[in-house]
Amino acid sequence: MLTSTVLCIFEGQKREHDYFSSLQRALLNDVDVIKCSYGNDIFELYDEIKDDDDLNIVDVIRDSKSCPKNKGLLEGFSSDDINQVYLFFDMECHDEKYIAKNLLSMLDRFSQEDDTGKLFISYPMLEALRDIPSIDSFIGVMIDAENCKGKVYKKLSADRGMQKYSQIKKLTASDWRTLIKINVEKANYIVTDDIHSDHCCEQFDILNSQVAKLQETNSIYVLSAFPLFAYYHIPKDKLCLE
């Protein structure tokens, strides 16, 4: 049994794992990680756990009918054996089940990695990581709500993003440091209008600002969960952000 174990729970079963594995190779190669999937979106998870405050996310994932292989991945592990839990889901603002207060309640419930788990949200979805027309312009990149649907946004992000960030397996540690820096700066800009990378605003504050922007303009800022997780989790002396 590992002495320190991090459980990462992803919405999907393929691309999320590929993206995270790239980050892991670049900057997290000294961390033992179990990677599982929920197999549905965040509103399905909300419906499953909303009426049971004592439901443990490790047990929920272990018993997922959508991802039966989780049982094997977590075999031999009890909830007490998992030191940290991180969850990665999309905002899904186009989803018919989208309700902002339910998303906020999920961030409230999953706010601490060494307790119930810590949730990180991508806006609008996973492919935000590659939706970077240029490093300088990324701060202002937004997406209309009607373009947040899966197939639409996947094509849009691939077409307008720099090619290098679509080649996930080729991303270097330097590339990931750039992604971390520009996403942290943008997260702070979304919440405070101030661009800096010496700390990062909380997930709850980012979502509140995105919800307000959506209500005002029917659009949100593009922002990726994985770089914000990396900034939160990795010691700053190892990140070496300029």
PDB file of N, CA and C in Angstrom, residues 70-156:
ATOM      1  N   ASN A  70     -13.282   1.337 -12.248  1.00  0.00           N
ATOM      2  CA  ASN A  70     -12.861   2.035 -11.024  1.00  0.00           C
ATOM      3  C   ASN A  70     -12.703   1.061  -9.868  1.00  0.00           C
ATOM      4  N   LYS A  71     -13.554   0.049  -9.835  1.00  0.00           N
ATOM      5  CA  LYS A  71     -13.503  -0.914  -8.741  1.00  0.00           C
ATOM      6  C   LYS A  71     -12.142  -1.591  -8.674  1.00  0.00           C
ATOM      7  N   GLY A  72     -11.603  -1.925  -9.844  1.00  0.00           N
ATOM      8  CA  GLY A  72     -10.283  -2.533  -9.883  1.00  0.00           C
ATOM      9  C   GLY A  72      -9.180  -1.541  -9.527  1.00  0.00           C
ATOM     10  N   LEU A  73      -9.316  -0.312 -10.016  1.00  0.00           N
ATOM     11  CA  LEU A  73      -8.302   0.708  -9.727  1.00  0.00           C
ATOM     12  C   LEU A  73      -8.218   1.027  -8.241  1.00  0.00           C
ATOM     13  N   LEU A  74      -9.347   0.928  -7.557  1.00  0.00           N
ATOM     14  CA  LEU A  74      -9.391   1.261  -6.135  1.00  0.00           C
ATOM     15  C   LEU A  74      -9.376   0.024  -5.235  1.00  0.00           C
ATOM     16  N   GLU A  75      -9.158  -1.121  -5.836  1.00  0.00           N
ATOM     17  CA  GLU A  75      -9.131  -2.357  -5.045  1.00  0.00           C
ATOM     18  C   GLU A  75      -8.029  -2.291  -3.991  1.00  0.00           C
ATOM     19  N   GLY A  76      -8.377  -2.606  -2.766  1.00  0.00           N
ATOM     20  CA  GLY A  76      -7.414  -2.584  -1.670  1.00  0.00           C
ATOM     21  C   GLY A  76      -7.292  -1.250  -0.978  1.00  0.00           C
ATOM     22  N   PHE A  77      -7.960  -0.227  -1.502  1.00  0.00           N
ATOM     23  CA  PHE A  77      -7.920   1.103  -0.906  1.00  0.00           C
ATOM     24  C   PHE A  77      -9.236   1.390  -0.188  1.00  0.00           C
ATOM     25  N   SER A  78      -9.145   1.816   1.056  1.00  0.00           N
ATOM     26  CA  SER A  78     -10.307   2.353   1.754  1.00  0.00           C
ATOM     27  C   SER A  78     -10.247   3.871   1.657  1.00  0.00           C
ATOM     28  N   SER A  79     -11.297   4.522   2.073  1.00  0.00           N
ATOM     29  CA  SER A  79     -11.304   5.992   2.046  1.00  0.00           C
ATOM     30  C   SER A  79     -10.173   6.561   2.883  1.00  0.00           C
ATOM     31  N   ASP A  80      -9.825   5.876   3.964  1.00  0.00           N
ATOM     32  CA  ASP A  80      -8.762   6.359   4.849  1.00  0.00           C
ATOM     33  C   ASP A  80      -7.386   6.254   4.215  1.00  0.00           C
ATOM     34  N   ASP A  81      -7.255   5.423   3.186  1.00  0.00           N
ATOM     35  CA  ASP A  81      -5.966   5.260   2.514  1.00  0.00           C
ATOM     36  C   ASP A  81      -5.695   6.370   1.508  1.00  0.00           C
ATOM     37  N   ILE A  82      -6.724   7.127   1.128  1.00  0.00           N
ATOM     38  CA  ILE A  82      -6.582   8.211   0.151  1.00  0.00           C
ATOM     39  C   ILE A  82      -6.299   9.502   0.901  1.00  0.00           C
ATOM     40  N   ASN A  83      -5.124  10.082   0.657  1.00  0.00           N
ATOM     41  CA  ASN A  83      -4.719  11.277   1.386  1.00  0.00           C
ATOM     42  C   ASN A  83      -5.324  12.562   0.819  1.00  0.00           C
ATOM     43  N   GLN A  84      -5.450  12.616  -0.503  1.00  0.00           N
ATOM     44  CA  GLN A  84      -6.003  13.802  -1.145  1.00  0.00           C
ATOM     45  C   GLN A  84      -6.881  13.369  -2.310  1.00  0.00           C
ATOM     46  N   VAL A  85      -7.983  14.089  -2.486  1.00  0.00           N
ATOM     47  CA  VAL A  85      -8.906  13.815  -3.598  1.00  0.00           C
ATOM     48  C   VAL A  85      -9.145  15.108  -4.364  1.00  0.00           C
ATOM     49  N   TYR A  86      -8.969  15.040  -5.680  1.00  0.00           N
ATOM     50  CA  TYR A  86      -9.254  16.175  -6.544  1.00  0.00           C
ATOM     51  C   TYR A  86     -10.266  15.743  -7.610  1.00  0.00           C
ATOM     52  N   LEU A  87     -11.220  16.620  -7.887  1.00  0.00           N
ATOM     53  CA  LEU A  87     -12.239  16.357  -8.891  1.00  0.00           C
ATOM     54  C   LEU A  87     -12.124  17.392 -10.004  1.00  0.00           C
ATOM     55  N   PHE A  88     -12.303  16.952 -11.252  1.00  0.00           N
ATOM     56  CA  PHE A  88     -12.195  17.833 -12.407  1.00  0.00           C
ATOM     57  C   PHE A  88     -13.434  17.668 -13.284  1.00  0.00           C
ATOM     58  N   PHE A  89     -14.212  18.759 -13.373  1.00  0.00           N
ATOM     59  CA  PHE A  89     -15.450  18.716 -14.155  1.00  0.00           C
ATOM     60  C   PHE A  89     -15.583  19.984 -14.988  1.00  0.00           C
ATOM     61  N   ASP A  90     -16.471  19.925 -15.995  1.00  0.00           N
ATOM     62  CA  ASP A  90     -16.752  21.078 -16.846  1.00  0.00           C
ATOM     63  C   ASP A  90     -17.912  21.883 -16.268  1.00  0.00           C
ATOM     64  N   MET A  91     -17.956  23.168 -16.625  1.00  0.00           N
ATOM     65  CA  MET A  91     -19.040  24.027 -16.148  1.00  0.00           C
ATOM     66  C   MET A  91     -20.393  23.590 -16.708  1.00  0.00           C
ATOM     67  N   GLU A  92     -20.427  23.177 -17.985  1.00  0.00           N
ATOM     68  CA  GLU A  92     -21.665  22.688 -18.610  1.00  0.00           C
ATOM     69  C   GLU A  92     -22.788  23.733 -18.573  1.00  0.00           C
ATOM     70  N   CYS A  93     -22.457  24.986 -18.893  1.00  0.00           N
ATOM     71  CA  CYS A  93     -23.473  26.044 -18.809  1.00  0.00           C
ATOM     72  C   CYS A  93     -24.552  25.903 -19.887  1.00  0.00           C
ATOM     73  N   HIS A  94     -24.312  25.049 -20.892  1.00  0.00           N
ATOM     74  CA  HIS A  94     -25.305  24.802 -21.935  1.00  0.00           C
ATOM     75  C   HIS A  94     -26.220  23.638 -21.581  1.00  0.00           C
ATOM     76  N   ASP A  95     -25.891  22.911 -20.521  1.00  0.00           N
ATOM     77  CA  ASP A  95     -26.634  21.707 -20.147  1.00  0.00           C
ATOM     78  C   ASP A  95     -28.043  22.070 -19.683  1.00  0.00           C
ATOM     79  N   GLU A  96     -29.014  21.240 -20.040  1.00  0.00           N
ATOM     80  CA  GLU A  96     -30.396  21.505 -19.621  1.00  0.00           C
ATOM     81  C   GLU A  96     -30.549  21.429 -18.102  1.00  0.00           C
ATOM     82  N   LYS A  97     -29.613  20.762 -17.423  1.00  0.00           N
ATOM     83  CA  LYS A  97     -29.659  20.675 -15.962  1.00  0.00           C
ATOM     84  C   LYS A  97     -28.858  21.783 -15.280  1.00  0.00           C
ATOM     85  N   TYR A  98     -28.253  22.671 -16.081  1.00  0.00           N
ATOM     86  CA  TYR A  98     -27.414  23.714 -15.494  1.00  0.00           C
ATOM     87  C   TYR A  98     -28.213  24.614 -14.553  1.00  0.00           C
ATOM     88  N   ILE A  99     -27.763  24.682 -13.309  1.00  0.00           N
ATOM     89  CA  ILE A  99     -28.284  25.613 -12.314  1.00  0.00           C
ATOM     90  C   ILE A  99     -27.076  26.120 -11.537  1.00  0.00           C
ATOM     91  N   ALA A 100     -26.846  27.412 -11.562  1.00  0.00           N
ATOM     92  CA  ALA A 100     -25.637  27.979 -10.977  1.00  0.00           C
ATOM     93  C   ALA A 100     -25.497  27.641  -9.496  1.00  0.00           C
ATOM     94  N   LYS A 101     -26.597  27.714  -8.760  1.00  0.00           N
ATOM     95  CA  LYS A 101     -26.497  27.474  -7.314  1.00  0.00           C
ATOM     96  C   LYS A 101     -26.104  26.030  -7.009  1.00  0.00           C
ATOM     97  N   ASN A 102     -26.451  25.101  -7.900  1.00  0.00           N
ATOM     98  CA  ASN A 102     -26.036  23.715  -7.690  1.00  0.00           C
ATOM     99  C   ASN A 102     -24.530  23.551  -7.891  1.00  0.00           C
ATOM    100  N   LEU A 103     -24.005  24.263  -8.881  1.00  0.00           N
ATOM    101  CA  LEU A 103     -22.553  24.254  -9.067  1.00  0.00           C
ATOM    102  C   LEU A 103     -21.847  24.859  -7.867  1.00  0.00           C
ATOM    103  N   LEU A 104     -22.359  25.961  -7.377  1.00  0.00           N
ATOM    104  CA  LEU A 104     -21.763  26.611  -6.211  1.00  0.00           C
ATOM    105  C   LEU A 104     -21.824  25.710  -4.985  1.00  0.00           C
ATOM    106  N   SER A 105     -22.908  24.964  -4.854  1.00  0.00           N
ATOM    107  CA  SER A 105     -23.017  24.052  -3.709  1.00  0.00           C
ATOM    108  C   SER A 105     -22.007  22.919  -3.832  1.00  0.00           C
ATOM    109  N   MET A 106     -21.688  22.509  -5.049  1.00  0.00           N
ATOM    110  CA  MET A 106     -20.674  21.477  -5.242  1.00  0.00           C
ATOM    111  C   MET A 106     -19.286  21.986  -4.862  1.00  0.00           C
ATOM    112  N   LEU A 107     -18.997  23.225  -5.203  1.00  0.00           N
ATOM    113  CA  LEU A 107     -17.713  23.801  -4.797  1.00  0.00           C
ATOM    114  C   LEU A 107     -17.644  23.973  -3.288  1.00  0.00           C
ATOM    115  N   ASP A 108     -18.769  24.272  -2.675  1.00  0.00           N
ATOM    116  CA  ASP A 108     -18.807  24.397  -1.222  1.00  0.00           C
ATOM    117  C   ASP A 108     -18.577  23.036  -0.564  1.00  0.00           C
ATOM    118  N   ARG A 109     -19.170  22.003  -1.139  1.00  0.00           N
ATOM    119  CA  ARG A 109     -19.030  20.656  -0.583  1.00  0.00           C
ATOM    120  C   ARG A 109     -17.622  20.098  -0.810  1.00  0.00           C
ATOM    121  N   PHE A 110     -17.090  20.354  -2.009  1.00  0.00           N
ATOM    122  CA  PHE A 110     -15.766  19.834  -2.351  1.00  0.00           C
ATOM    123  C   PHE A 110     -14.751  20.984  -2.354  1.00  0.00           C
ATOM    124  N   SER A 111     -14.357  21.377  -1.171  1.00  0.00           N
ATOM    125  CA  SER A 111     -13.498  22.553  -1.021  1.00  0.00           C
ATOM    126  C   SER A 111     -12.153  22.244  -0.373  1.00  0.00           C
ATOM    127  N   GLN A 112     -11.953  20.992   0.052  1.00  0.00           N
ATOM    128  CA  GLN A 112     -10.723  20.655   0.757  1.00  0.00           C
ATOM    129  C   GLN A 112     -10.259  19.259   0.351  1.00  0.00           C
ATOM    130  N   GLU A 113      -9.095  19.188  -0.248  1.00  0.00           N
ATOM    131  CA  GLU A 113      -8.623  17.929  -0.820  1.00  0.00           C
ATOM    132  C   GLU A 113      -8.370  16.835   0.213  1.00  0.00           C
ATOM    133  N   ASP A 114      -8.038  17.194   1.434  1.00  0.00           N
ATOM    134  CA  ASP A 114      -7.772  16.169   2.442  1.00  0.00           C
ATOM    135  C   ASP A 114      -8.988  15.880   3.317  1.00  0.00           C
ATOM    136  N   ASP A 115     -10.153  16.355   2.882  1.00  0.00           N
ATOM    137  CA  ASP A 115     -11.402  16.058   3.591  1.00  0.00           C
ATOM    138  C   ASP A 115     -12.374  15.408   2.593  1.00  0.00           C
ATOM    139  N   THR A 116     -13.338  16.146   2.102  1.00  0.00           N
ATOM    140  CA  THR A 116     -14.308  15.578   1.149  1.00  0.00           C
ATOM    141  C   THR A 116     -13.762  15.519  -0.270  1.00  0.00           C
ATOM    142  N   GLY A 117     -12.730  16.317  -0.557  1.00  0.00           N
ATOM    143  CA  GLY A 117     -12.188  16.437  -1.907  1.00  0.00           C
ATOM    144  C   GLY A 117     -12.255  17.884  -2.354  1.00  0.00           C
ATOM    145  N   LYS A 118     -11.465  18.233  -3.368  1.00  0.00           N
ATOM    146  CA  LYS A 118     -11.454  19.608  -3.881  1.00  0.00           C
ATOM    147  C   LYS A 118     -11.776  19.580  -5.367  1.00  0.00           C
ATOM    148  N   LEU A 119     -12.762  20.387  -5.742  1.00  0.00           N
ATOM    149  CA  LEU A 119     -13.263  20.443  -7.113  1.00  0.00           C
ATOM    150  C   LEU A 119     -12.630  21.595  -7.890  1.00  0.00           C
ATOM    151  N   PHE A 120     -12.196  21.292  -9.122  1.00  0.00           N
ATOM    152  CA  PHE A 120     -11.721  22.300 -10.060  1.00  0.00           C
ATOM    153  C   PHE A 120     -12.591  22.237 -11.313  1.00  0.00           C
ATOM    154  N   ILE A 121     -13.006  23.409 -11.785  1.00  0.00           N
ATOM    155  CA  ILE A 121     -13.932  23.499 -12.921  1.00  0.00           C
ATOM    156  C   ILE A 121     -13.236  24.106 -14.139  1.00  0.00           C
ATOM    157  N   SER A 122     -13.481  23.504 -15.316  1.00  0.00           N
ATOM    158  CA  SER A 122     -13.025  24.074 -16.579  1.00  0.00           C
ATOM    159  C   SER A 122     -14.162  24.854 -17.220  1.00  0.00           C
ATOM    160  N   TYR A 123     -13.817  25.980 -17.844  1.00  0.00           N
ATOM    161  CA  TYR A 123     -14.802  26.845 -18.483  1.00  0.00           C
ATOM    162  C   TYR A 123     -14.469  26.981 -19.962  1.00  0.00           C
ATOM    163  N   PRO A 124     -15.306  26.554 -20.886  1.00  0.00           N
ATOM    164  CA  PRO A 124     -16.546  25.850 -20.601  1.00  0.00           C
ATOM    165  C   PRO A 124     -16.355  24.363 -20.379  1.00  0.00           C
ATOM    166  N   MET A 125     -15.167  23.822 -20.858  1.00  0.00           N
ATOM    167  CA  MET A 125     -14.940  22.387 -20.763  1.00  0.00           C
ATOM    168  C   MET A 125     -13.448  22.104 -20.889  1.00  0.00           C
ATOM    169  N   LEU A 126     -13.102  20.830 -20.876  1.00  0.00           N
ATOM    170  CA  LEU A 126     -11.713  20.389 -20.878  1.00  0.00           C
ATOM    171  C   LEU A 126     -10.865  21.081 -21.932  1.00  0.00           C
ATOM    172  N   GLU A 127     -11.407  21.228 -23.145  1.00  0.00           N
ATOM    173  CA  GLU A 127     -10.623  21.758 -24.264  1.00  0.00           C
ATOM    174  C   GLU A 127     -10.240  23.224 -24.109  1.00  0.00           C
ATOM    175  N   ALA A 128     -10.645  23.852 -22.998  1.00  0.00           N
ATOM    176  CA  ALA A 128     -10.156  25.206 -22.705  1.00  0.00           C
ATOM    177  C   ALA A 128      -8.633  25.241 -22.650  1.00  0.00           C
ATOM    178  N   LEU A 129      -8.025  24.111 -22.334  1.00  0.00           N
ATOM    179  CA  LEU A 129      -6.571  24.061 -22.211  1.00  0.00           C
ATOM    180  C   LEU A 129      -5.875  24.388 -23.527  1.00  0.00           C
ATOM    181  N   ARG A 130      -6.522  24.109 -24.655  1.00  0.00           N
ATOM    182  CA  ARG A 130      -5.900  24.370 -25.952  1.00  0.00           C
ATOM    183  C   ARG A 130      -6.478  25.597 -26.642  1.00  0.00           C
ATOM    184  N   ASP A 131      -7.463  26.243 -26.032  1.00  0.00           N
ATOM    185  CA  ASP A 131      -8.138  27.384 -26.654  1.00  0.00           C
ATOM    186  C   ASP A 131      -7.352  28.660 -26.388  1.00  0.00           C
ATOM    187  N   ILE A 132      -6.167  28.712 -26.986  1.00  0.00           N
ATOM    188  CA  ILE A 132      -5.240  29.818 -26.752  1.00  0.00           C
ATOM    189  C   ILE A 132      -4.776  30.358 -28.099  1.00  0.00           C
ATOM    190  N   PRO A 133      -5.446  31.377 -28.639  1.00  0.00           N
ATOM    191  CA  PRO A 133      -5.044  31.945 -29.935  1.00  0.00           C
ATOM    192  C   PRO A 133      -3.608  32.474 -29.913  1.00  0.00           C
ATOM    193  N   SER A 134      -3.237  33.100 -28.799  1.00  0.00           N
ATOM    194  CA  SER A 134      -1.864  33.529 -28.550  1.00  0.00           C
ATOM    195  C   SER A 134      -1.721  33.738 -27.049  1.00  0.00           C
ATOM    196  N   ILE A 135      -0.489  33.718 -26.575  1.00  0.00           N
ATOM    197  CA  ILE A 135      -0.261  33.905 -25.142  1.00  0.00           C
ATOM    198  C   ILE A 135      -0.778  35.269 -24.700  1.00  0.00           C
ATOM    199  N   ASP A 136      -0.518  36.300 -25.484  1.00  0.00           N
ATOM    200  CA  ASP A 136      -0.909  37.662 -25.098  1.00  0.00           C
ATOM    201  C   ASP A 136      -2.414  37.871 -25.149  1.00  0.00           C
ATOM    202  N   SER A 137      -3.098  37.225 -26.094  1.00  0.00           N
ATOM    203  CA  SER A 137      -4.535  37.467 -26.246  1.00  0.00           C
ATOM    204  C   SER A 137      -5.395  36.604 -25.336  1.00  0.00           C
ATOM    205  N   PHE A 138      -4.810  35.570 -24.725  1.00  0.00           N
ATOM    206  CA  PHE A 138      -5.603  34.608 -23.954  1.00  0.00           C
ATOM    207  C   PHE A 138      -6.388  35.276 -22.831  1.00  0.00           C
ATOM    208  N   ILE A 139      -5.852  36.325 -22.257  1.00  0.00           N
ATOM    209  CA  ILE A 139      -6.505  36.983 -21.117  1.00  0.00           C
ATOM    210  C   ILE A 139      -7.934  37.400 -21.457  1.00  0.00           C
ATOM    211  N   GLY A 140      -8.205  37.753 -22.705  1.00  0.00           N
ATOM    212  CA  GLY A 140      -9.530  38.233 -23.083  1.00  0.00           C
ATOM    213  C   GLY A 140     -10.386  37.231 -23.820  1.00  0.00           C
ATOM    214  N   VAL A 141      -9.910  36.005 -23.993  1.00  0.00           N
ATOM    215  CA  VAL A 141     -10.645  35.015 -24.779  1.00  0.00           C
ATOM    216  C   VAL A 141     -11.899  34.569 -24.033  1.00  0.00           C
ATOM    217  N   MET A 142     -13.046  34.693 -24.719  1.00  0.00           N
ATOM    218  CA  MET A 142     -14.331  34.305 -24.149  1.00  0.00           C
ATOM    219  C   MET A 142     -15.043  33.356 -25.100  1.00  0.00           C
ATOM    220  N   ILE A 143     -16.173  32.835 -24.659  1.00  0.00           N
ATOM    221  CA  ILE A 143     -16.973  31.942 -25.477  1.00  0.00           C
ATOM    222  C   ILE A 143     -18.447  32.198 -25.209  1.00  0.00           C
ATOM    223  N   ASP A 144     -19.246  32.342 -26.262  1.00  0.00           N
ATOM    224  CA  ASP A 144     -20.689  32.505 -26.101  1.00  0.00           C
ATOM    225  C   ASP A 144     -21.303  31.201 -25.625  1.00  0.00           C
ATOM    226  N   ALA A 145     -22.366  31.314 -24.857  1.00  0.00           N
ATOM    227  CA  ALA A 145     -23.005  30.128 -24.281  1.00  0.00           C
ATOM    228  C   ALA A 145     -23.423  29.132 -25.351  1.00  0.00           C
ATOM    229  N   GLU A 146     -23.917  29.628 -26.481  1.00  0.00           N
ATOM    230  CA  GLU A 146     -24.400  28.710 -27.515  1.00  0.00           C
ATOM    231  C   GLU A 146     -23.267  27.927 -28.180  1.00  0.00           C
ATOM    232  N   ASN A 147     -22.032  28.394 -28.006  1.00  0.00           N
ATOM    233  CA  ASN A 147     -20.879  27.690 -28.574  1.00  0.00           C
ATOM    234  C   ASN A 147     -20.185  26.783 -27.568  1.00  0.00           C
ATOM    235  N   CYS A 148     -20.784  26.621 -26.397  1.00  0.00           N
ATOM    236  CA  CYS A 148     -20.180  25.788 -25.351  1.00  0.00           C
ATOM    237  C   CYS A 148     -20.536  24.316 -25.485  1.00  0.00           C
ATOM    238  N   LYS A 149     -21.433  23.989 -26.391  1.00  0.00           N
ATOM    239  CA  LYS A 149     -21.806  22.589 -26.582  1.00  0.00           C
ATOM    240  C   LYS A 149     -20.595  21.792 -27.050  1.00  0.00           C
ATOM    241  N   GLY A 150     -20.542  20.535 -26.628  1.00  0.00           N
ATOM    242  CA  GLY A 150     -19.360  19.712 -26.821  1.00  0.00           C
ATOM    243  C   GLY A 150     -18.734  19.747 -28.201  1.00  0.00           C
ATOM    244  N   LYS A 151     -19.454  19.295 -29.224  1.00  0.00           N
ATOM    245  CA  LYS A 151     -18.883  19.205 -30.561  1.00  0.00           C
ATOM    246  C   LYS A 151     -18.527  20.574 -31.113  1.00  0.00           C
ATOM    247  N   VAL A 152     -19.362  21.561 -30.810  1.00  0.00           N
ATOM    248  CA  VAL A 152     -19.114  22.920 -31.308  1.00  0.00           C
ATOM    249  C   VAL A 152     -17.834  23.476 -30.701  1.00  0.00           C
ATOM    250  N   TYR A 153     -17.716  23.379 -29.385  1.00  0.00           N
ATOM    251  CA  TYR A 153     -16.544  23.974 -28.734  1.00  0.00           C
ATOM    252  C   TYR A 153     -15.264  23.201 -29.036  1.00  0.00           C
ATOM    253  N   LYS A 154     -15.364  21.902 -29.141  1.00  0.00           N
ATOM    254  CA  LYS A 154     -14.171  21.115 -29.467  1.00  0.00           C
ATOM    255  C   LYS A 154     -13.587  21.557 -30.803  1.00  0.00           C
ATOM    256  N   LYS A 155     -14.440  21.791 -31.796  1.00  0.00           N
ATOM    257  CA  LYS A 155     -13.951  22.244 -33.101  1.00  0.00           C
ATOM    258  C   LYS A 155     -13.446  23.673 -33.024  1.00  0.00           C
ATOM    259  N   LEU A 156     -14.211  24.534 -32.348  1.00  0.00           N
ATOM    260  CA  LEU A 156     -13.822  25.938 -32.234  1.00  0.00           C
ATOM    261  C   LEU A 156     -12.468  26.074 -31.551  1.00  0.00           C
TER     262      LEU A 156
END
